[in-house]
Short mmCIF file of C-alpha atoms in Angstrom, two decimals:
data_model
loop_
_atom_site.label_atom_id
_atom_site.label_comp_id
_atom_site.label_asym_id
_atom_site.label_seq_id
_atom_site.Cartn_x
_atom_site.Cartn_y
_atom_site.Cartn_z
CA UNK A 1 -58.42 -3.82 57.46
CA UNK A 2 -54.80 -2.93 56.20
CA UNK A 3 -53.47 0.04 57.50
CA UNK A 4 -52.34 3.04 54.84
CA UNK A 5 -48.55 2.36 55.52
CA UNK A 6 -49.01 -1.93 55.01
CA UNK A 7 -50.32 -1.03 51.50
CA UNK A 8 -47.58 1.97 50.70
CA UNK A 9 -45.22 -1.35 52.20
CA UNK A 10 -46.48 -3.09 49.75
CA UNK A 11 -46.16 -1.00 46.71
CA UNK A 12 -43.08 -0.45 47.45
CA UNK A 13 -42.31 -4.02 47.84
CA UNK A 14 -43.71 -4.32 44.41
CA UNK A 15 -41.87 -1.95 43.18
CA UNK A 16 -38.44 -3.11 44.27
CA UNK A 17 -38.95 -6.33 43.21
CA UNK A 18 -41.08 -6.40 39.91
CA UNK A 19 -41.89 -2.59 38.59
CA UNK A 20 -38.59 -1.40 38.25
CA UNK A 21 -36.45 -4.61 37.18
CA UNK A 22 -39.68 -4.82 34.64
CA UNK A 23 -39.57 -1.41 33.18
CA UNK A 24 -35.88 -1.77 32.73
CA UNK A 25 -35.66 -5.36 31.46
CA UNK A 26 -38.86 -4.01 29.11
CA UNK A 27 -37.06 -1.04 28.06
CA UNK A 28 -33.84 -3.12 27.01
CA UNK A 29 -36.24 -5.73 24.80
CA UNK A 30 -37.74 -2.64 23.09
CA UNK A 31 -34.05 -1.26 22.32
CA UNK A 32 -33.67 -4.52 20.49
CA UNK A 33 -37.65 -4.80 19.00
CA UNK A 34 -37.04 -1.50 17.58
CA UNK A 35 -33.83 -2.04 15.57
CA UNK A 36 -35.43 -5.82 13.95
CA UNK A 37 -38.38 -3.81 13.36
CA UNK A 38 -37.26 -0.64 11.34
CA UNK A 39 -34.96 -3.78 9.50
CA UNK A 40 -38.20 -5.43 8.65
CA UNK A 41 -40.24 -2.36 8.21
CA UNK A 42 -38.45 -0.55 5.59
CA UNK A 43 -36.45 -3.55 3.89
CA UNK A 44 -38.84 -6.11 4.51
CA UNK A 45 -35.84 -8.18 5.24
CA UNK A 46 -36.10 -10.68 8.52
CA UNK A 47 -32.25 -10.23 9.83
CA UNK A 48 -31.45 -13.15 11.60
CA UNK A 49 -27.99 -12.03 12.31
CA UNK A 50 -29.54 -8.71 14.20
CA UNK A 51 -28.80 -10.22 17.51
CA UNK A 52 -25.53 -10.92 17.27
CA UNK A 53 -24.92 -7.98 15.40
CA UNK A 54 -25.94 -6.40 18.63
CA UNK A 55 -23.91 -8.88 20.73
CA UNK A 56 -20.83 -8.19 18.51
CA UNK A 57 -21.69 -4.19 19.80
CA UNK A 58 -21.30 -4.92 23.20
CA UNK A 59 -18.40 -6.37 22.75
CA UNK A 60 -17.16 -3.62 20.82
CA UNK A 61 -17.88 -1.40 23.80
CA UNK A 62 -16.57 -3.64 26.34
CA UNK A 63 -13.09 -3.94 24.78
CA UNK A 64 -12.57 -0.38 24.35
CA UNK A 65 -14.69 0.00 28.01
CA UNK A 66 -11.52 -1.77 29.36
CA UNK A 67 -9.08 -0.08 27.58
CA UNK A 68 -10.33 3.16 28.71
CA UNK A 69 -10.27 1.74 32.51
CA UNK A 70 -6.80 0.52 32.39
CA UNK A 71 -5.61 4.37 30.92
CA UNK A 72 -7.42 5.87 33.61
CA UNK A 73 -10.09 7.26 31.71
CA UNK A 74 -13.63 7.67 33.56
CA UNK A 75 -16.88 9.41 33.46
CA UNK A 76 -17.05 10.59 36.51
CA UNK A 77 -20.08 9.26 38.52
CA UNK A 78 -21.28 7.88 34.82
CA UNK A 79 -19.97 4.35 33.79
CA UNK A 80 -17.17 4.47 31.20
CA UNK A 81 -19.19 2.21 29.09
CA UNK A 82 -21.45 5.37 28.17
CA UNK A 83 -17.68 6.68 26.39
CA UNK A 84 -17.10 3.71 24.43
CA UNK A 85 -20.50 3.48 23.06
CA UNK A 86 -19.64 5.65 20.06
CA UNK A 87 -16.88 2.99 18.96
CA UNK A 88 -19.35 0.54 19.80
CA UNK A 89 -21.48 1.32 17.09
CA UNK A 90 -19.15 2.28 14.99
CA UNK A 91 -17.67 -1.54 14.98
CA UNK A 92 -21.00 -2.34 14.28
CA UNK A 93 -22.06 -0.42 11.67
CA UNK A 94 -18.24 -1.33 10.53
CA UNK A 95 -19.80 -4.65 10.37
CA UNK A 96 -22.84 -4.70 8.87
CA UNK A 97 -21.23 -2.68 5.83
CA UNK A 98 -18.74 -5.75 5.60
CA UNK A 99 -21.26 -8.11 5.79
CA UNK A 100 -23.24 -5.68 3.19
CA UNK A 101 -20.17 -6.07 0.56
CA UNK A 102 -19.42 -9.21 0.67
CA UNK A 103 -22.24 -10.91 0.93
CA UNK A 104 -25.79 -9.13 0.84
CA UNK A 105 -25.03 -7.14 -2.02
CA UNK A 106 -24.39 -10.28 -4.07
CA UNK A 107 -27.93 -11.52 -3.82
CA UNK A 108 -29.31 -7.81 -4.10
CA UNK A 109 -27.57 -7.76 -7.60
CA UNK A 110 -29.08 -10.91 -7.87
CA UNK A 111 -32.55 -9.71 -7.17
CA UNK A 112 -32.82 -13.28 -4.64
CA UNK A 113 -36.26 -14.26 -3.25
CA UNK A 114 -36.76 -13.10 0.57
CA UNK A 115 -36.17 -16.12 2.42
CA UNK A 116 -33.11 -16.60 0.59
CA UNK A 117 -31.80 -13.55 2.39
CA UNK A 118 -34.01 -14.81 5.40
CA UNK A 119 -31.01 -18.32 5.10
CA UNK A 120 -28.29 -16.05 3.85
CA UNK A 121 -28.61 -13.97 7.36
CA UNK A 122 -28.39 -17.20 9.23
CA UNK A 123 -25.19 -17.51 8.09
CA UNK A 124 -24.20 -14.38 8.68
CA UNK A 125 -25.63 -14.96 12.06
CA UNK A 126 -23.52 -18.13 12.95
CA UNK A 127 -20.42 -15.79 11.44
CA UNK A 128 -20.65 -12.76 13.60
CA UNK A 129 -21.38 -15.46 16.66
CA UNK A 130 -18.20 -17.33 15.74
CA UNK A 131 -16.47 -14.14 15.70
CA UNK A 132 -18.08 -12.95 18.98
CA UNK A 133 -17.40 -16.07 21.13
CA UNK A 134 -13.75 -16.71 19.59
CA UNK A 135 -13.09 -12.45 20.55
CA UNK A 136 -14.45 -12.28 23.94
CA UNK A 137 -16.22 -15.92 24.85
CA UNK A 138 -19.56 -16.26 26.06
CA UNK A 139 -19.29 -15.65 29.75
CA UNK A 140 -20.36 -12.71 31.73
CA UNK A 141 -17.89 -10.04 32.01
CA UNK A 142 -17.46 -7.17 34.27
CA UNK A 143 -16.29 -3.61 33.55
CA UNK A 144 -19.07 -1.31 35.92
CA UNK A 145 -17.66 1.38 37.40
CA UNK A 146 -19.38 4.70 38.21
CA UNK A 147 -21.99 5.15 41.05
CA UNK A 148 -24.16 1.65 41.09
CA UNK A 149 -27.01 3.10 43.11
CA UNK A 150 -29.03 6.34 42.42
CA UNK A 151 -30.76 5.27 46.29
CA UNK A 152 -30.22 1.87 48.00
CA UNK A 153 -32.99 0.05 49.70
CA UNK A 154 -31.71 1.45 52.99
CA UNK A 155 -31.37 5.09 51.94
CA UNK A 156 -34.82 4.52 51.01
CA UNK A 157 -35.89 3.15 54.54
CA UNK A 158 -34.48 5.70 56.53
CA UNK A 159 -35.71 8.60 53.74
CA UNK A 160 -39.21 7.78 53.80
CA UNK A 161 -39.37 5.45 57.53
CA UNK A 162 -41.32 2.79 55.68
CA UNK A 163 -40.52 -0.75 56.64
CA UNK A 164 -39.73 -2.27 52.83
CA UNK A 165 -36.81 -0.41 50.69
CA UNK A 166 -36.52 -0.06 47.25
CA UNK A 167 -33.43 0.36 45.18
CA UNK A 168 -32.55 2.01 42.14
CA UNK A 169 -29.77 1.62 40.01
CA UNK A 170 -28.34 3.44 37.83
CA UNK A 171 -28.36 1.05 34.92
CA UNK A 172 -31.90 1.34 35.17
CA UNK A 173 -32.56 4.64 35.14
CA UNK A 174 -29.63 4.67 31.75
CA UNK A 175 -31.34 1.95 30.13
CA UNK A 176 -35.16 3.68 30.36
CA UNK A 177 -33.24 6.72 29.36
CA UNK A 178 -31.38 5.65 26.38
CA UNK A 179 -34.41 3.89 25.31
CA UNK A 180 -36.56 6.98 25.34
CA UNK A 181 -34.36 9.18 23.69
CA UNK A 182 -33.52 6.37 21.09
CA UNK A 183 -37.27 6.13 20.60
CA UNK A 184 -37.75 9.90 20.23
CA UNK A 185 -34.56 9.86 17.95
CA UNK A 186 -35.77 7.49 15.72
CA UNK A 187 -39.55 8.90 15.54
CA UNK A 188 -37.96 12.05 14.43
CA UNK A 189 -35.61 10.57 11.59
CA UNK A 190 -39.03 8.73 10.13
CA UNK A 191 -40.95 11.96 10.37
CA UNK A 192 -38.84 14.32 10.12
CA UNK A 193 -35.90 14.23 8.10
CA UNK A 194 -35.54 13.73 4.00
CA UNK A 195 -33.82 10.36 4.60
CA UNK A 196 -36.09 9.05 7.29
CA UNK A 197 -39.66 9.64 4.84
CA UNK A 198 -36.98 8.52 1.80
CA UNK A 199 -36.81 5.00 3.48
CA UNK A 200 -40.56 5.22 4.73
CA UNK A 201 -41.87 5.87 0.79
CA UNK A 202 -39.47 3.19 -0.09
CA UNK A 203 -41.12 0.64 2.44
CA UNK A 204 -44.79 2.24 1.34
CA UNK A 205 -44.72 1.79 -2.66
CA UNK A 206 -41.08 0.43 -3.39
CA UNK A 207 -42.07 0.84 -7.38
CA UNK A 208 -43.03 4.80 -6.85
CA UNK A 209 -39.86 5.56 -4.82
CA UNK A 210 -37.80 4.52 -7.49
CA UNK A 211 -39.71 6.61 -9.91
CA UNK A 212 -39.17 9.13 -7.65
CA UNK A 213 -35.19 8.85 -7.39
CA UNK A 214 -34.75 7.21 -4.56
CA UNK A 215 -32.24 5.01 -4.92
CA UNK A 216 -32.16 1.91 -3.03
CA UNK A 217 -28.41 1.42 -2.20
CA UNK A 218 -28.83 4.78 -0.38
CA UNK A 219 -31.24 3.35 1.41
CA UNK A 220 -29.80 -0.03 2.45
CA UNK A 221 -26.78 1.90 3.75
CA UNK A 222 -28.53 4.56 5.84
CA UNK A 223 -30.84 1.78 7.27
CA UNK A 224 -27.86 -0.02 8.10
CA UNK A 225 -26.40 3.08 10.04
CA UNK A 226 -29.60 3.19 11.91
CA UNK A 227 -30.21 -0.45 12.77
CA UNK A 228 -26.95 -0.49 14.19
CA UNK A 229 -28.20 2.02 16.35
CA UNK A 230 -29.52 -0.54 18.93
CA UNK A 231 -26.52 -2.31 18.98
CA UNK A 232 -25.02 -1.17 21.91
CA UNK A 233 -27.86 -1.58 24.34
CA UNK A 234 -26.95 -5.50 24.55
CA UNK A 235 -23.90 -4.20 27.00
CA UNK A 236 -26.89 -3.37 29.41
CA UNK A 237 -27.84 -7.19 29.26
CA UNK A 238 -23.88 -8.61 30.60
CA UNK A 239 -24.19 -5.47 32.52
CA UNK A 240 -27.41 -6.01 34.78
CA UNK A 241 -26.49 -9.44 35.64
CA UNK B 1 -38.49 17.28 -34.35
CA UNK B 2 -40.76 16.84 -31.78
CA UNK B 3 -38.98 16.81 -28.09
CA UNK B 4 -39.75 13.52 -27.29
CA UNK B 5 -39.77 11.34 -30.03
CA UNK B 6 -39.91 7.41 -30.27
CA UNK B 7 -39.10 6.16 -33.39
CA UNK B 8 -39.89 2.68 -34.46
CA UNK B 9 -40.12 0.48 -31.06
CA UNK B 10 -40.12 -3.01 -31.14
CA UNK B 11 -39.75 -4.93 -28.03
CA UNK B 12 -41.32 -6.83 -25.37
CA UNK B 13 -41.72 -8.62 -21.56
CA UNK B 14 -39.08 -11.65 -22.90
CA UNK B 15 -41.69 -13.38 -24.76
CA UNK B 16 -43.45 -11.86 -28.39
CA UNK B 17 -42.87 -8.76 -29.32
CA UNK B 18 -45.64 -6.66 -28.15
CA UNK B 19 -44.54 -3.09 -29.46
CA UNK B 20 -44.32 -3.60 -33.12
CA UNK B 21 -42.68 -0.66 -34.69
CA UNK B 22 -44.31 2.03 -33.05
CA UNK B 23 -43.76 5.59 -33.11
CA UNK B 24 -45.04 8.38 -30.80
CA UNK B 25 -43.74 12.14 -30.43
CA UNK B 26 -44.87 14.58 -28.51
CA UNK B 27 -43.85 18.37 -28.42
CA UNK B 28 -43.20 20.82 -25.17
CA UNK B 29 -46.99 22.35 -24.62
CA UNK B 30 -48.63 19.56 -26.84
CA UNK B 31 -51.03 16.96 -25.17
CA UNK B 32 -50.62 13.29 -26.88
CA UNK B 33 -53.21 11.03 -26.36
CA UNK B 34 -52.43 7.31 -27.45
CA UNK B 35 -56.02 5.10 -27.32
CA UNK B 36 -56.89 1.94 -28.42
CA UNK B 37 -58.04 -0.93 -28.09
CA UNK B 38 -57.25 -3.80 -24.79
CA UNK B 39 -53.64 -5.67 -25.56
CA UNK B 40 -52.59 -3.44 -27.91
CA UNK B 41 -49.75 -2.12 -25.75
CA UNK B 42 -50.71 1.48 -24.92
CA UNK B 43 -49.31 0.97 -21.60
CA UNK B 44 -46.51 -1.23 -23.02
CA UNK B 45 -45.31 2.27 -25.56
CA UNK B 46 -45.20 4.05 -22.33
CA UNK B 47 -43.35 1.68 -20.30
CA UNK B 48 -40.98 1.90 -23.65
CA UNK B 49 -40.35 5.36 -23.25
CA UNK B 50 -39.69 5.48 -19.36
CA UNK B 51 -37.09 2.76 -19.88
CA UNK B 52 -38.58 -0.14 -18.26
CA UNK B 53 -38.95 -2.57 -21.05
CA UNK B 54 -35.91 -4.13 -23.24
CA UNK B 55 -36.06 -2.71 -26.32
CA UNK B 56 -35.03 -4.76 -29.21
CA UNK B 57 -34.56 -1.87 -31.76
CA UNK B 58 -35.83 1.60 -31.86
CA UNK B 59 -34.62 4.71 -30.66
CA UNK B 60 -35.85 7.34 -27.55
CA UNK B 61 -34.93 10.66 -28.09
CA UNK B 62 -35.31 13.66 -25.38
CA UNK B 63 -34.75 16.91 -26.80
CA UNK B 64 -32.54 15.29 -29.31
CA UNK B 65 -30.31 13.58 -26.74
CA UNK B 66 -30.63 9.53 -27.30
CA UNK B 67 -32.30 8.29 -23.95
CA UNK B 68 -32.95 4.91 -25.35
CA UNK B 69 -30.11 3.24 -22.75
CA UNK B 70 -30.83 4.82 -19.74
CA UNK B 71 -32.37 3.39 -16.98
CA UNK B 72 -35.77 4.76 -15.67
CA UNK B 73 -34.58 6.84 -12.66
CA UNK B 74 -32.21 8.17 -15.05
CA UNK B 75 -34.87 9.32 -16.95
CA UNK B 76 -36.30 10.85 -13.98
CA UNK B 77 -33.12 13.09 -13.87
CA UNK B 78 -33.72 14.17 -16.99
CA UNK B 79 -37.15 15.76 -16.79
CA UNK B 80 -39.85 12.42 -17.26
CA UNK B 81 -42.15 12.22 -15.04
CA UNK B 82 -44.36 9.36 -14.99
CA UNK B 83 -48.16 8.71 -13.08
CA UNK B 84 -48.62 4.99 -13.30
CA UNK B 85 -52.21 3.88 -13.52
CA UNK B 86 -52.25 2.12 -9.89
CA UNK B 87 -50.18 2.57 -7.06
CA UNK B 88 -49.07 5.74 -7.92
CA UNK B 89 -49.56 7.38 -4.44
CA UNK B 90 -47.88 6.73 -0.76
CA UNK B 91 -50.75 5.54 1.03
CA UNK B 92 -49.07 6.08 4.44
CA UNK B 93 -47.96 9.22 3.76
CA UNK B 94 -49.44 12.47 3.92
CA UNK B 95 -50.26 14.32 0.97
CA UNK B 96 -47.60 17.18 1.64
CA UNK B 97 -44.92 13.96 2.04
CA UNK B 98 -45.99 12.41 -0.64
CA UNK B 99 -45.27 15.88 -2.71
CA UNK B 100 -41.92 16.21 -0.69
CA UNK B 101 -41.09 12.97 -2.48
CA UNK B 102 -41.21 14.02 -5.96
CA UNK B 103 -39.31 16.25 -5.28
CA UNK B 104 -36.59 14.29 -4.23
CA UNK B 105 -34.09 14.61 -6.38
CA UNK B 106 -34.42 18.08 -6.08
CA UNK B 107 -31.82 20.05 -4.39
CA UNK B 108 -33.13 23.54 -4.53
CA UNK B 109 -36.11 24.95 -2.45
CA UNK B 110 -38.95 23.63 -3.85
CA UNK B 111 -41.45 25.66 -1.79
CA UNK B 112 -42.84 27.29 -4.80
CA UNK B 113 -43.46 24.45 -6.56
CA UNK B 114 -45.31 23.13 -4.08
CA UNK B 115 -47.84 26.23 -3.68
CA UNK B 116 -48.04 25.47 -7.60
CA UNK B 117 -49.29 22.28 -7.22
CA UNK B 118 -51.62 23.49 -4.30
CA UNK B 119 -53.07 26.14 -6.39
CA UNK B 120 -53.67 23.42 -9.78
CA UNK B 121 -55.31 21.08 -7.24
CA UNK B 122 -56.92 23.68 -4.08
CA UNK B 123 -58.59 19.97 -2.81
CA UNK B 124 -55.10 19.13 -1.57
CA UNK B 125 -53.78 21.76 0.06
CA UNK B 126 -56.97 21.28 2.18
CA UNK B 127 -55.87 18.05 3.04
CA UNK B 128 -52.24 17.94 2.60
CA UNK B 129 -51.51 16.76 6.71
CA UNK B 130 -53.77 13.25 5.54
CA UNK B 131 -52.84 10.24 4.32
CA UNK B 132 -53.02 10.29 0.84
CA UNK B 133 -54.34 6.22 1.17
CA UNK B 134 -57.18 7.89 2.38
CA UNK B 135 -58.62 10.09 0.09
CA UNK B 136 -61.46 9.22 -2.98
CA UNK B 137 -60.00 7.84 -6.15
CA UNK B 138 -59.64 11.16 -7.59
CA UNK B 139 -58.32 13.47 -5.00
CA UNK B 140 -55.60 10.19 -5.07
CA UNK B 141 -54.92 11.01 -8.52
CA UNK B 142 -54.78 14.34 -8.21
CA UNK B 143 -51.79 13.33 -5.62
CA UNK B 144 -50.38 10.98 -8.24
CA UNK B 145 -50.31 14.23 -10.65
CA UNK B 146 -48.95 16.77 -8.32
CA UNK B 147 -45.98 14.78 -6.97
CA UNK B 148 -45.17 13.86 -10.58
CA UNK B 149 -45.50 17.97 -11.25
CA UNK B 150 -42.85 18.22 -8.29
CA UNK B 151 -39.53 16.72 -10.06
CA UNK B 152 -40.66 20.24 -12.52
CA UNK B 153 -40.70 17.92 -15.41
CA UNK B 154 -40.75 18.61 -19.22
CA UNK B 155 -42.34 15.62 -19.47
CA UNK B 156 -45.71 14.04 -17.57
CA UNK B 157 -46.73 10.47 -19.12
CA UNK B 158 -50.19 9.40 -17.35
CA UNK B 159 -51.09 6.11 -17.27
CA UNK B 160 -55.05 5.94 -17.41
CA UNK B 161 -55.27 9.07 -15.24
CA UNK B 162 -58.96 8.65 -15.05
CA UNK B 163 -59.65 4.91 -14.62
CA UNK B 164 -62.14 4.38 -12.18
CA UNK B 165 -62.98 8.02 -11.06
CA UNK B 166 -66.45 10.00 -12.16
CA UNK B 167 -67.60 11.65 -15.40
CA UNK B 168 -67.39 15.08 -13.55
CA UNK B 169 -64.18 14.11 -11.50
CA UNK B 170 -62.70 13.08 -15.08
CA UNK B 171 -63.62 16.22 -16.64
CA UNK B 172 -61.79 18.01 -13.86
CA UNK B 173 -58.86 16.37 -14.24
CA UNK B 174 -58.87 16.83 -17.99
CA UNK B 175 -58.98 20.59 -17.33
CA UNK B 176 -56.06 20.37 -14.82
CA UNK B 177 -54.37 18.38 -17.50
CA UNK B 178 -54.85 21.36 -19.63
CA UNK B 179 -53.40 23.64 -16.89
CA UNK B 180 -50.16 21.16 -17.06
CA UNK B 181 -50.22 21.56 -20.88
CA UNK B 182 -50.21 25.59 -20.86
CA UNK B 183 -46.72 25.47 -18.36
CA UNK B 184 -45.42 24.28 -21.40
CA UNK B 185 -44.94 20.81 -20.47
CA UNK B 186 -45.44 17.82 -23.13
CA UNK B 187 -48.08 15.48 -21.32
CA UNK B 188 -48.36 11.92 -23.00
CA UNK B 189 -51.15 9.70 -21.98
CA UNK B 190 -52.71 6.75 -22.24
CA UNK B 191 -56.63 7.09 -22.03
CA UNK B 192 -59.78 4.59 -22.11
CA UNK B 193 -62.14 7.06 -22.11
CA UNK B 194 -60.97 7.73 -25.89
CA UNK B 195 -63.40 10.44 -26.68
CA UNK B 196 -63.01 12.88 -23.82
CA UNK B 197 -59.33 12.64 -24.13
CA UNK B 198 -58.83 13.05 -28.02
CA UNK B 199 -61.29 16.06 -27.07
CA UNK B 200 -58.43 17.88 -25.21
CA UNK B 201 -55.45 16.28 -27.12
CA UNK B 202 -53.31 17.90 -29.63
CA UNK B 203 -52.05 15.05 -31.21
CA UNK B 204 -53.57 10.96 -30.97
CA UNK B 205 -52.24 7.31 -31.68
CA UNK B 206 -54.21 4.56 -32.06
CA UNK B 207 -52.41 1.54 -31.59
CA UNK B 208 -53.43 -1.65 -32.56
CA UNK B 209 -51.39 -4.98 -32.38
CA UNK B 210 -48.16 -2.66 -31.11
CA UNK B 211 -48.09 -0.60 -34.15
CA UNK B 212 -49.70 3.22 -35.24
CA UNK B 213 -53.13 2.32 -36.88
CA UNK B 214 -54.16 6.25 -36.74
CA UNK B 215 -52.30 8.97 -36.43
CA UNK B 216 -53.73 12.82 -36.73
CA UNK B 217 -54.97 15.66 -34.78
CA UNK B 218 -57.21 14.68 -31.66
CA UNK B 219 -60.14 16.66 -33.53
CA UNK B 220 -59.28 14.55 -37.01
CA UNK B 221 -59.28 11.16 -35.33
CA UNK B 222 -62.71 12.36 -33.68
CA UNK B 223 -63.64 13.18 -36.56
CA UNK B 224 -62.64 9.94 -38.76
CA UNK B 225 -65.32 7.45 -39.76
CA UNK B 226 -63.17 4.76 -39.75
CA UNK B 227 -61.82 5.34 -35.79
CA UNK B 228 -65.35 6.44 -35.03
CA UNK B 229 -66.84 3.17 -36.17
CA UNK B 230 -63.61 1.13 -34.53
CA UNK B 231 -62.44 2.46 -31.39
CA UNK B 232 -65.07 5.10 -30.22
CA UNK B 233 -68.31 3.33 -30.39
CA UNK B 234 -70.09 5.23 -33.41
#
């Protein structure tokens, strides 16, 4: 029979090594899952090129992450990262509008078959991943500053006088926080707002919304704003590792 | 000069010609009612006047201003308002949404026409926090009307409002109709159940082939041997 303290031991264990890392790695997936999603949702368009939109993001953010570092700009106990994310997606939306010019809105005009946009975002994809690895390279790159641990496994030990420690870092705690108020964010545009049920009628009867006034363009150009959105939460990908 | 008027349309999907010199008008607080036989491009005269067929000659006038180039949401802006005969609701929307909708384009408060369309249809103010994909055929249709009403139009074209709904739910809805009528509004609609609706209509067409067979009063074409014996079943 296990004592009450092996099996706390062993949550914690647990917890250290699979719970947390889990709910974080999870919580960075569904950052990503949600942008593709809303793409595919309202659009019905399967973007290819939404990963390395999101890559080209992070990169965004890293550049100007390193800029800010070597002026001597910080956020405190916060990682500078958390500043550049506004420029971050900026650049991306920045891109996507680009990419939206030059080469969606040809086959929109064109009124082209789904999986013709499904091939013409492949290429888009190899583009923006050409762009990405010629910029910055495909290597992991460091810029974390700010406090790494919100406890260390130590801490922990001598906190609570259990045997097993647990850590916590502050990427973790960011990432589950970013994605819930993302989540929250974006549940309230689609409920909420005039532009948010806008795209939702337009994904529900694309015939009626038109009748209505909706006009499409509008759409395609707000959705692009908000699948940007994700875009910077690749960063927390180079950044974990 | 009737406040919408099409005069001699001629035009189809690419193909034949389907509308074959057909006319139509219909007048602000006027009900027009065009019935007819299947093929003979009913919907086709409506699809005319909204914009979304190519026209090969003939002319759409709105309150004298030529409308015959513009594109359908276009139309919209100017005060059309269309119900199509399917699909005319958002199914995952709520009923108040799907209102909120037609009133899109709208940039004023449009509070009051809302509690307008609630008190023309009570049913949905009842359920306006469902989705309107799951409500009976004609509670849906009564959706399909009110978020047309919600762009304030001067003109409502139905599509077969009351395909597939009940006797007594049709009836209903050809009373609301009448409501729509008495704002002053010019309704135009297309209508299988050619008796009922030439019952409440101020004006009917009969098309055959894409062109007017019968034109008159709804109470003259009733009353017409000849459309009696052809299109109404004795």
């Amino acid at each position: 029979m296990p004592e009450f303290v092996d099996i706390l031991n062993a949550i914690v264990l647990f917890s250290n090594f699979v719970l947390v890392p889990a709910i974080s790695y999870g919580a960075q997936l569904a950052l990503g899952a949600l942008g593709i999603t809303l793409v595919y949702g309202i659009l019905r368009f399967s973007n290819f090129a939404h990963g390395d939109l999101m890559a080209f993001g992070t990169m965004t953010v890293i550049l100007v992450t390193w800029g800010f570092q070597s002026i001597g700009i910080s956020f405190g106990p916060l990682p500078t990262a958390l500043l550049a994310l506004p420029f971050g997606i900026m650049g991306a939306i920045a891109l996507s509008l680009m990419f939206d010019k030059t080469v969606y809105k040809f086959y929109r005009a064109k009124k082209s078959a789904p999986v013709i946009f499904v091939i013409v975002s492949t290429g888009v994809m190899f583009m923006t991943n050409a762009i990405v690895r010629f910029i910055i390279g495909p290597s992991d790159q460091r810029f974390m500053d700010g406090t790494k641990f919100i406890f260390r496994p130590r801490e922990f030990k001598e906190f609570t006088g259990l045997s097993e420690g647990l850590a916590l870092k502050s990427t973790q705690v960011l990432t589950l926080t970013v994605t819930i108020m993302c989540v929250a964010a974006l549940f309230y545009f689609l409920q909420k707002t005039r532009t948010g049920k806008a795209m939702r009628a337009f994904s529900d009867n694309k015939d009626l919304a038109l009748l209505s006034g909706i006009n499409p363009d509008r759409v395609v150009s707000y959705h692009l704003d908000s699948c940007c959105r994700p875009s910077h939460h690749r960063w927390h990908f180079v950044w974990l590792r | 000069m009737s406040y919408l008027v099409a005069d001699q349309l001629r035009g189809g999907y690419g193909g034949a010609d389907i509308l074959n010199g057909c006319s139509l008008s219909v007048d602000k607080g006027e009900i027009a009612v065009i019935v007819g036989p299947n093929g003979a491009g009913k919907s086709t005269a409506m699809k005319a006047l909204l914009g979304m067929l190519n026209l090969r000659e003939g002319t759409v006038t709105l309150g004298g201003k030529d409308i015959t180039q513009m594109s359908p949401q276009d139309r919209v802006g100017e005060g059309i308002a269309f119900v199509p005969q399917t699909h005319n609701v958002f199914g995952g929307m709520t009923v108040e949404e799907n209102l909120e909708m037609g009133a899109f384009l709208r940039t004023d408060d449009f509070a009051g026409t809302m509690e307008q369309v609630y008190d023309l249809f009570p049913i949905l103010k009842q359920k306006r926090r469902q989705n309107a994909g799951e409500l009976s055929g004609g509670q849906r249709q009564q959706v399909a009307v009110g978020r047309a009403m919600m762009t304030q139009p001067s003109v409502l074209m139905l599509d077969e409002p009351t395909a597939g709904v009940s006797p007594i739910v049709m009836d209903e809805l050809f009373d609301r109709i009448l409501e729509v009528k008495q704002q002053g509004i010019a309704v135009l609609m297309v209508e299988q159940n050619a008796a009922q609706a030439l019952n409440i209509a101020d004006k009917g067409y009969v098309l055959v082939t894409g062109t007017n067979k019968h034109t008159g009063s709804g109470d003259e074409l009733l009353a017409d041997p000849v459309v009696r014996r052809t299109f109404l079943g004795g």
